[in-house]
mmCIF file of C-alpha atoms in Angstrom:
data_model
loop_
_atom_site.group_PDB
_atom_site.id
_atom_site.type_symbol
_atom_site.label_atom_id
_atom_site.label_comp_id
_atom_site.label_asym_id
_atom_site.label_seq_id
_atom_site.Cartn_x
_atom_site.Cartn_y
_atom_site.Cartn_z
ATOM 1 C CA SER U 1 -0.266 -0.233 0.205
ATOM 2 C CA GLN U 2 1.479 3.469 -0.503
ATOM 3 C CA GLN U 3 2.625 4.857 2.518
ATOM 4 C CA GLY U 4 2.317 8.861 1.074
ATOM 5 C CA GLU U 5 -0.930 10.026 0.519
ATOM 6 C CA GLU U 6 -1.283 13.759 -1.298
ATOM 7 C CA ASP U 7 -3.683 15.943 -1.332
ATOM 8 C CA PRO U 8 -5.277 17.584 -3.039
ATOM 9 C CA GLN U 9 -5.436 14.766 -6.170
ATOM 10 C CA ALA U 10 -5.627 17.441 -8.493
ATOM 11 C CA LEU U 11 -5.085 21.233 -8.777
ATOM 12 C CA SER U 12 -6.308 23.676 -11.197
ATOM 13 C CA ILE U 13 -4.730 27.458 -11.322
ATOM 14 C CA GLN U 14 -3.833 29.967 -13.209
ATOM 15 C CA GLU U 15 -0.416 31.283 -14.904
ATOM 16 C CA GLY U 16 1.231 33.408 -12.404
ATOM 17 C CA GLU U 17 -0.617 31.784 -9.150
ATOM 18 C CA ASN U 18 0.498 29.796 -6.314
ATOM 19 C CA ALA U 19 0.645 25.754 -5.857
ATOM 20 C CA THR U 20 0.498 24.473 -2.717
ATOM 21 C CA MET U 21 0.291 20.656 -2.212
ATOM 22 C CA ASN U 22 0.434 18.383 0.669
ATOM 23 C CA CYS U 23 1.935 15.509 2.024
ATOM 24 C CA SER U 24 1.440 12.655 4.476
ATOM 25 C CA TYR U 25 2.939 9.947 5.346
ATOM 26 C CA LYS U 26 2.550 7.085 8.323
ATOM 27 C CA THR U 27 6.428 5.785 9.047
ATOM 28 C CA SER U 28 10.064 7.481 10.928
ATOM 29 C CA ILE U 29 11.313 8.059 7.553
ATOM 30 C CA ASN U 30 15.006 9.406 6.848
ATOM 31 C CA ASN U 31 14.396 11.740 4.350
ATOM 32 C CA LEU U 32 11.494 12.572 1.725
ATOM 33 C CA GLN U 33 11.608 13.215 -1.641
ATOM 34 C CA TRP U 34 9.022 15.215 -4.759
ATOM 35 C CA TYR U 35 8.845 14.079 -8.276
ATOM 36 C CA ARG U 36 7.534 15.599 -11.316
ATOM 37 C CA GLN U 37 6.155 13.773 -14.118
ATOM 38 C CA ASN U 38 4.710 14.784 -17.307
ATOM 39 C CA SER U 39 2.132 12.574 -18.819
ATOM 40 C CA GLY U 40 3.584 9.836 -20.312
ATOM 41 C CA ARG U 41 7.166 10.528 -19.001
ATOM 42 C CA GLY U 42 9.379 9.000 -16.578
ATOM 43 C CA LEU U 43 10.074 10.807 -13.381
ATOM 44 C CA VAL U 44 12.433 14.355 -12.429
ATOM 45 C CA HIS U 45 13.960 14.944 -9.268
ATOM 46 C CA LEU U 46 13.309 17.639 -7.990
ATOM 47 C CA ILE U 47 13.964 18.209 -4.275
ATOM 48 C CA LEU U 48 14.711 16.388 -1.385
ATOM 49 C CA ILE U 49 14.367 17.450 2.517
ATOM 50 C CA ARG U 50 15.854 14.973 5.023
ATOM 51 C CA SER U 51 13.948 14.688 8.215
ATOM 52 C CA ASN U 52 15.726 17.065 10.113
ATOM 53 C CA GLU U 53 15.420 19.505 8.026
ATOM 54 C CA ARG U 54 11.969 21.613 8.043
ATOM 55 C CA GLU U 55 12.427 23.676 4.798
ATOM 56 C CA LYS U 56 14.289 23.743 1.816
ATOM 57 C CA HIS U 57 14.129 25.928 -1.228
ATOM 58 C CA SER U 58 15.291 25.107 -5.035
ATOM 59 C CA GLY U 59 14.424 27.709 -7.427
ATOM 60 C CA ARG U 60 10.439 28.543 -7.470
ATOM 61 C CA LEU U 61 10.374 25.215 -4.773
ATOM 62 C CA ARG U 62 10.200 25.144 -1.361
ATOM 63 C CA VAL U 63 9.612 22.394 0.682
ATOM 64 C CA THR U 64 8.588 22.001 4.054
ATOM 65 C CA LEU U 65 8.578 19.121 6.749
ATOM 66 C CA ASP U 66 7.081 18.507 9.503
ATOM 67 C CA THR U 67 8.056 15.506 11.551
ATOM 68 C CA SER U 68 5.665 15.808 14.420
ATOM 69 C CA LYS U 69 2.942 15.461 11.709
ATOM 70 C CA LYS U 70 4.112 13.042 9.216
ATOM 71 C CA SER U 71 3.374 15.980 6.540
ATOM 72 C CA SER U 72 4.507 17.479 4.205
ATOM 73 C CA SER U 73 4.013 20.537 1.813
ATOM 74 C CA LEU U 74 5.582 21.939 -2.084
ATOM 75 C CA LEU U 75 4.793 24.945 -3.004
ATOM 76 C CA ILE U 76 5.054 26.624 -6.573
ATOM 77 C CA THR U 77 5.338 29.870 -6.612
ATOM 78 C CA ALA U 78 4.397 31.949 -9.180
ATOM 79 C CA SER U 79 3.783 28.780 -11.823
ATOM 80 C CA ARG U 80 3.842 28.538 -15.093
ATOM 81 C CA ALA U 81 1.896 26.158 -18.106
ATOM 82 C CA ALA U 82 5.536 23.984 -17.880
ATOM 83 C CA ASP U 83 4.722 23.341 -14.058
ATOM 84 C CA THR U 84 1.171 21.232 -15.715
ATOM 85 C CA ALA U 85 2.027 17.993 -14.385
ATOM 86 C CA SER U 86 1.778 15.410 -11.682
ATOM 87 C CA TYR U 87 3.788 15.507 -8.814
ATOM 88 C CA PHE U 88 4.464 13.092 -6.394
ATOM 89 C CA CYS U 89 6.618 13.031 -2.702
ATOM 90 C CA ALA U 90 8.451 10.095 -1.940
ATOM 91 C CA THR U 91 9.044 7.920 1.335
ATOM 92 C CA ASP U 92 12.708 6.123 1.982
ATOM 93 C CA ARG U 93 11.183 2.790 2.904
ATOM 94 C CA ASP U 94 14.209 0.666 3.752
ATOM 95 C CA SER U 95 17.898 1.626 4.219
ATOM 96 C CA TRP U 96 18.487 -0.093 0.960
ATOM 97 C CA GLY U 97 17.286 2.855 -1.924
ATOM 98 C CA LYS U 98 13.656 1.825 -1.656
ATOM 99 C CA LEU U 99 10.631 4.501 -2.409
ATOM 100 C CA GLN U 100 7.567 4.342 -1.945
ATOM 101 C CA PHE U 101 5.169 6.752 -3.422
ATOM 102 C CA GLY U 102 2.020 8.651 -2.561
ATOM 103 C CA ALA U 103 -1.273 8.987 -4.938
ATOM 104 C CA GLY U 104 0.383 12.446 -6.487
ATOM 105 C CA THR U 105 -1.785 15.547 -6.861
ATOM 106 C CA GLN U 106 -2.240 16.279 -10.677
ATOM 107 C CA VAL U 107 -1.493 20.084 -11.018
ATOM 108 C CA VAL U 108 -2.793 22.331 -14.448
ATOM 109 C CA VAL U 109 -1.354 25.776 -14.949
ATOM 110 C CA THR U 110 -3.712 27.063 -17.152
ATOM 111 C CA PRO U 111 -2.157 30.486 -19.037
ATOM 112 C CA GLY K 1 24.750 13.602 -16.081
ATOM 113 C CA ALA K 2 22.828 11.044 -14.323
ATOM 114 C CA VAL K 3 20.628 9.699 -17.024
ATOM 115 C CA VAL K 4 18.744 6.174 -17.327
ATOM 116 C CA SER K 5 17.216 5.353 -20.661
ATOM 117 C CA GLN K 6 14.809 2.688 -21.807
ATOM 118 C CA HIS K 7 13.462 1.452 -24.948
ATOM 119 C CA PRO K 8 11.437 -0.151 -26.195
ATOM 120 C CA SER K 9 9.105 3.811 -24.921
ATOM 121 C CA TRP K 10 6.185 2.361 -26.069
ATOM 122 C CA VAL K 11 5.490 -1.758 -27.375
ATOM 123 C CA ILE K 12 2.415 -3.707 -28.847
ATOM 124 C CA CYS K 13 2.532 -7.208 -28.498
ATOM 125 C CA LYS K 14 -0.210 -10.536 -28.755
ATOM 126 C CA SER K 15 -1.379 -12.181 -25.836
ATOM 127 C CA GLY K 16 1.054 -15.019 -24.582
ATOM 128 C CA THR K 17 3.911 -13.830 -26.556
ATOM 129 C CA SER K 18 6.727 -12.161 -24.550
ATOM 130 C CA VAL K 19 8.471 -8.297 -24.353
ATOM 131 C CA LYS K 20 11.573 -7.703 -22.841
ATOM 132 C CA ILE K 21 11.758 -4.002 -22.022
ATOM 133 C CA GLU K 22 15.493 -2.559 -21.451
ATOM 134 C CA CYS K 23 17.185 0.129 -18.911
ATOM 135 C CA ARG K 24 19.808 2.241 -19.035
ATOM 136 C CA SER K 25 22.424 3.809 -17.405
ATOM 137 C CA LEU K 26 24.338 5.735 -19.621
ATOM 138 C CA ASP K 27 26.497 7.786 -17.881
ATOM 139 C CA PHE K 28 26.767 5.980 -14.520
ATOM 140 C CA GLN K 29 26.801 2.501 -12.635
ATOM 141 C CA ALA K 30 23.996 1.573 -11.549
ATOM 142 C CA THR K 31 24.440 -1.741 -8.699
ATOM 143 C CA THR K 32 20.876 -1.576 -8.309
ATOM 144 C CA MET K 33 17.588 -0.417 -10.360
ATOM 145 C CA PHE K 34 13.843 -0.221 -9.551
ATOM 146 C CA TRP K 35 11.713 -1.297 -11.838
ATOM 147 C CA TYR K 36 8.404 -0.041 -11.465
ATOM 148 C CA ARG K 37 4.333 -0.054 -12.511
ATOM 149 C CA GLN K 38 2.028 2.593 -12.964
ATOM 150 C CA PHE K 39 -1.055 2.450 -13.649
ATOM 151 C CA PRO K 40 -3.018 5.797 -15.351
ATOM 152 C CA LYS K 41 -3.406 8.447 -13.056
ATOM 153 C CA GLN K 42 -2.426 5.852 -10.297
ATOM 154 C CA SER K 43 0.893 6.409 -8.495
ATOM 155 C CA LEU K 44 4.542 4.465 -9.185
ATOM 156 C CA MET K 45 3.934 0.290 -8.233
ATOM 157 C CA LEU K 46 7.263 -1.177 -7.058
ATOM 158 C CA MET K 47 7.267 -4.294 -8.475
ATOM 159 C CA ALA K 48 11.323 -5.149 -7.772
ATOM 160 C CA THR K 49 15.011 -3.615 -7.413
ATOM 161 C CA SER K 50 17.345 -5.391 -9.421
ATOM 162 C CA ASN K 51 20.459 -6.446 -8.386
ATOM 163 C CA GLU K 52 23.467 -6.580 -10.293
ATOM 164 C CA GLY K 53 24.838 -10.196 -9.973
ATOM 165 C CA SER K 54 22.439 -11.315 -8.143
ATOM 166 C CA LYS K 55 18.524 -12.324 -8.234
ATOM 167 C CA ALA K 56 16.029 -9.963 -8.338
ATOM 168 C CA THR K 57 13.723 -9.493 -5.742
ATOM 169 C CA TYR K 58 10.528 -9.662 -6.202
ATOM 170 C CA GLU K 59 7.396 -6.597 -4.438
ATOM 171 C CA GLN K 60 5.208 -8.669 -2.283
ATOM 172 C CA GLY K 61 1.955 -9.467 -4.818
ATOM 173 C CA VAL K 62 4.319 -9.724 -8.490
ATOM 174 C CA GLU K 63 4.963 -13.118 -9.916
ATOM 175 C CA LYS K 64 8.744 -13.752 -10.582
ATOM 176 C CA ASP K 65 8.083 -16.104 -12.805
ATOM 177 C CA LYS K 66 5.960 -13.182 -14.463
ATOM 178 C CA PHE K 67 8.570 -10.106 -14.699
ATOM 179 C CA LEU K 68 11.386 -11.952 -15.459
ATOM 180 C CA ILE K 69 14.272 -9.219 -14.338
ATOM 181 C CA ASN K 70 18.164 -9.676 -15.555
ATOM 182 C CA HIS K 71 20.486 -7.844 -14.360
ATOM 183 C CA ALA K 72 23.119 -9.026 -15.940
ATOM 184 C CA SER K 73 26.140 -5.222 -15.924
ATOM 185 C CA LEU K 74 26.549 -2.073 -14.406
ATOM 186 C CA THR K 75 24.802 -0.101 -16.740
ATOM 187 C CA LEU K 76 21.934 -2.479 -18.018
ATOM 188 C CA SER K 77 18.471 -4.388 -16.176
ATOM 189 C CA THR K 78 16.745 -6.053 -18.341
ATOM 190 C CA LEU K 79 12.759 -6.969 -17.250
ATOM 191 C CA THR K 80 11.039 -9.374 -19.471
ATOM 192 C CA VAL K 81 7.321 -9.657 -19.505
ATOM 193 C CA THR K 82 6.788 -13.742 -20.057
ATOM 194 C CA SER K 83 3.276 -14.728 -21.932
ATOM 195 C CA ALA K 84 2.060 -11.048 -21.825
ATOM 196 C CA HIS K 85 -1.901 -10.685 -21.357
ATOM 197 C CA PRO K 86 -3.724 -7.601 -22.152
ATOM 198 C CA GLU K 87 -4.044 -7.402 -17.774
ATOM 199 C CA ASP K 88 0.053 -6.181 -18.453
ATOM 200 C CA SER K 89 -1.632 -3.738 -20.405
ATOM 201 C CA SER K 90 1.046 -1.163 -18.564
ATOM 202 C CA PHE K 91 3.395 1.987 -18.562
ATOM 203 C CA TYR K 92 6.539 0.495 -16.662
ATOM 204 C CA ILE K 93 9.239 2.213 -15.265
ATOM 205 C CA CYS K 94 13.188 2.378 -14.465
ATOM 206 C CA SER K 95 14.587 4.528 -11.911
ATOM 207 C CA ALA K 96 18.823 3.414 -10.990
ATOM 208 C CA ASP K 97 19.702 5.504 -7.667
ATOM 209 C CA LEU K 98 23.733 6.676 -8.152
ATOM 210 C CA GLY K 99 24.339 4.153 -4.794
ATOM 211 C CA THR K 100 25.672 7.595 -2.883
ATOM 212 C CA GLY K 101 23.321 6.596 -0.054
ATOM 213 C CA ASN K 102 21.280 9.830 -0.706
ATOM 214 C CA TYR K 103 18.119 8.358 -1.705
ATOM 215 C CA GLU K 104 17.459 10.174 -5.267
ATOM 216 C CA GLN K 105 16.923 7.975 -7.772
ATOM 217 C CA TYR K 106 16.846 9.053 -11.374
ATOM 218 C CA PHE K 107 14.056 7.535 -14.061
ATOM 219 C CA GLY K 108 14.124 6.288 -17.299
ATOM 220 C CA PRO K 109 11.173 7.550 -19.352
ATOM 221 C CA GLY K 110 9.186 5.082 -19.295
ATOM 222 C CA THR K 111 7.761 1.722 -21.694
ATOM 223 C CA ARG K 112 3.992 1.844 -22.849
ATOM 224 C CA LEU K 113 3.293 -2.003 -22.717
ATOM 225 C CA THR K 114 -0.083 -2.811 -24.733
ATOM 226 C CA VAL K 115 -0.966 -6.581 -25.279
ATOM 227 C CA THR K 116 -3.879 -7.373 -27.782
#
C-alpha cells in the first residue's frame, strides 16, 4: 500500500498563482523527496529534504517537512504553464534505497 | 549527468508472447535499479529491485516467473514480461540510484506496453 497520501488529488490554477500540495506519511523516515512527472513520461527529481530539516528551497520550489505531523508540503510559486504535471512525494522505505510513492497531485496551470 | 534510458518507449504485442524492456544507465554505473508499474492516473507501484550480479528481489504479489529481471551489467537491467496478457498492459518505468546513500533516484522515460 502507498505510505504517502497526497492532497489535493488535482489542482487547477492560472499562471502566476501559487500551487500548494501536501503529503502525509505513516512511518518514520530518513528523508522525503518530491518528483514531477509530465504526462506519459518518467519522473524527474525535484527536491530532497532530510528528516532533520524543516524547510528547503530550490528556485520557485519550497518544501516543508513536519516530522511531528508526518507531513510535507510542496509550494510552487509564480506557476507557469510548463509546471503542468503530476507531483509525487516519496519516502524511503528501507536502507536499501526503496521508495514509497504517494498517490500524486495532478496540477494544471492554464495560461 | 545521471541519465537513464529505456527501450522501447512503447510496444504492442499479442497475448501469449513475451516482451523485453531494457533499462540503461548512460553515464554512471548502477548496482541497483528499480522497476515500477504505473496504471493511468495512478501512482508508481514498485515491482522489484534489480541487483547487479544477483537475483532480483520482488515485491509481495509480483510474480517473479512472469516478470523476469536480469541485471547482467552495471549499466543494464532488463524486464521481460512473459506470456503477456491484456491485464499486463501498463506503463513500466525503471530507475537507478547513484549508490551514494542519498536515496535520490533517476528515472527512465518509461515504456508503454499494450497487449492485444
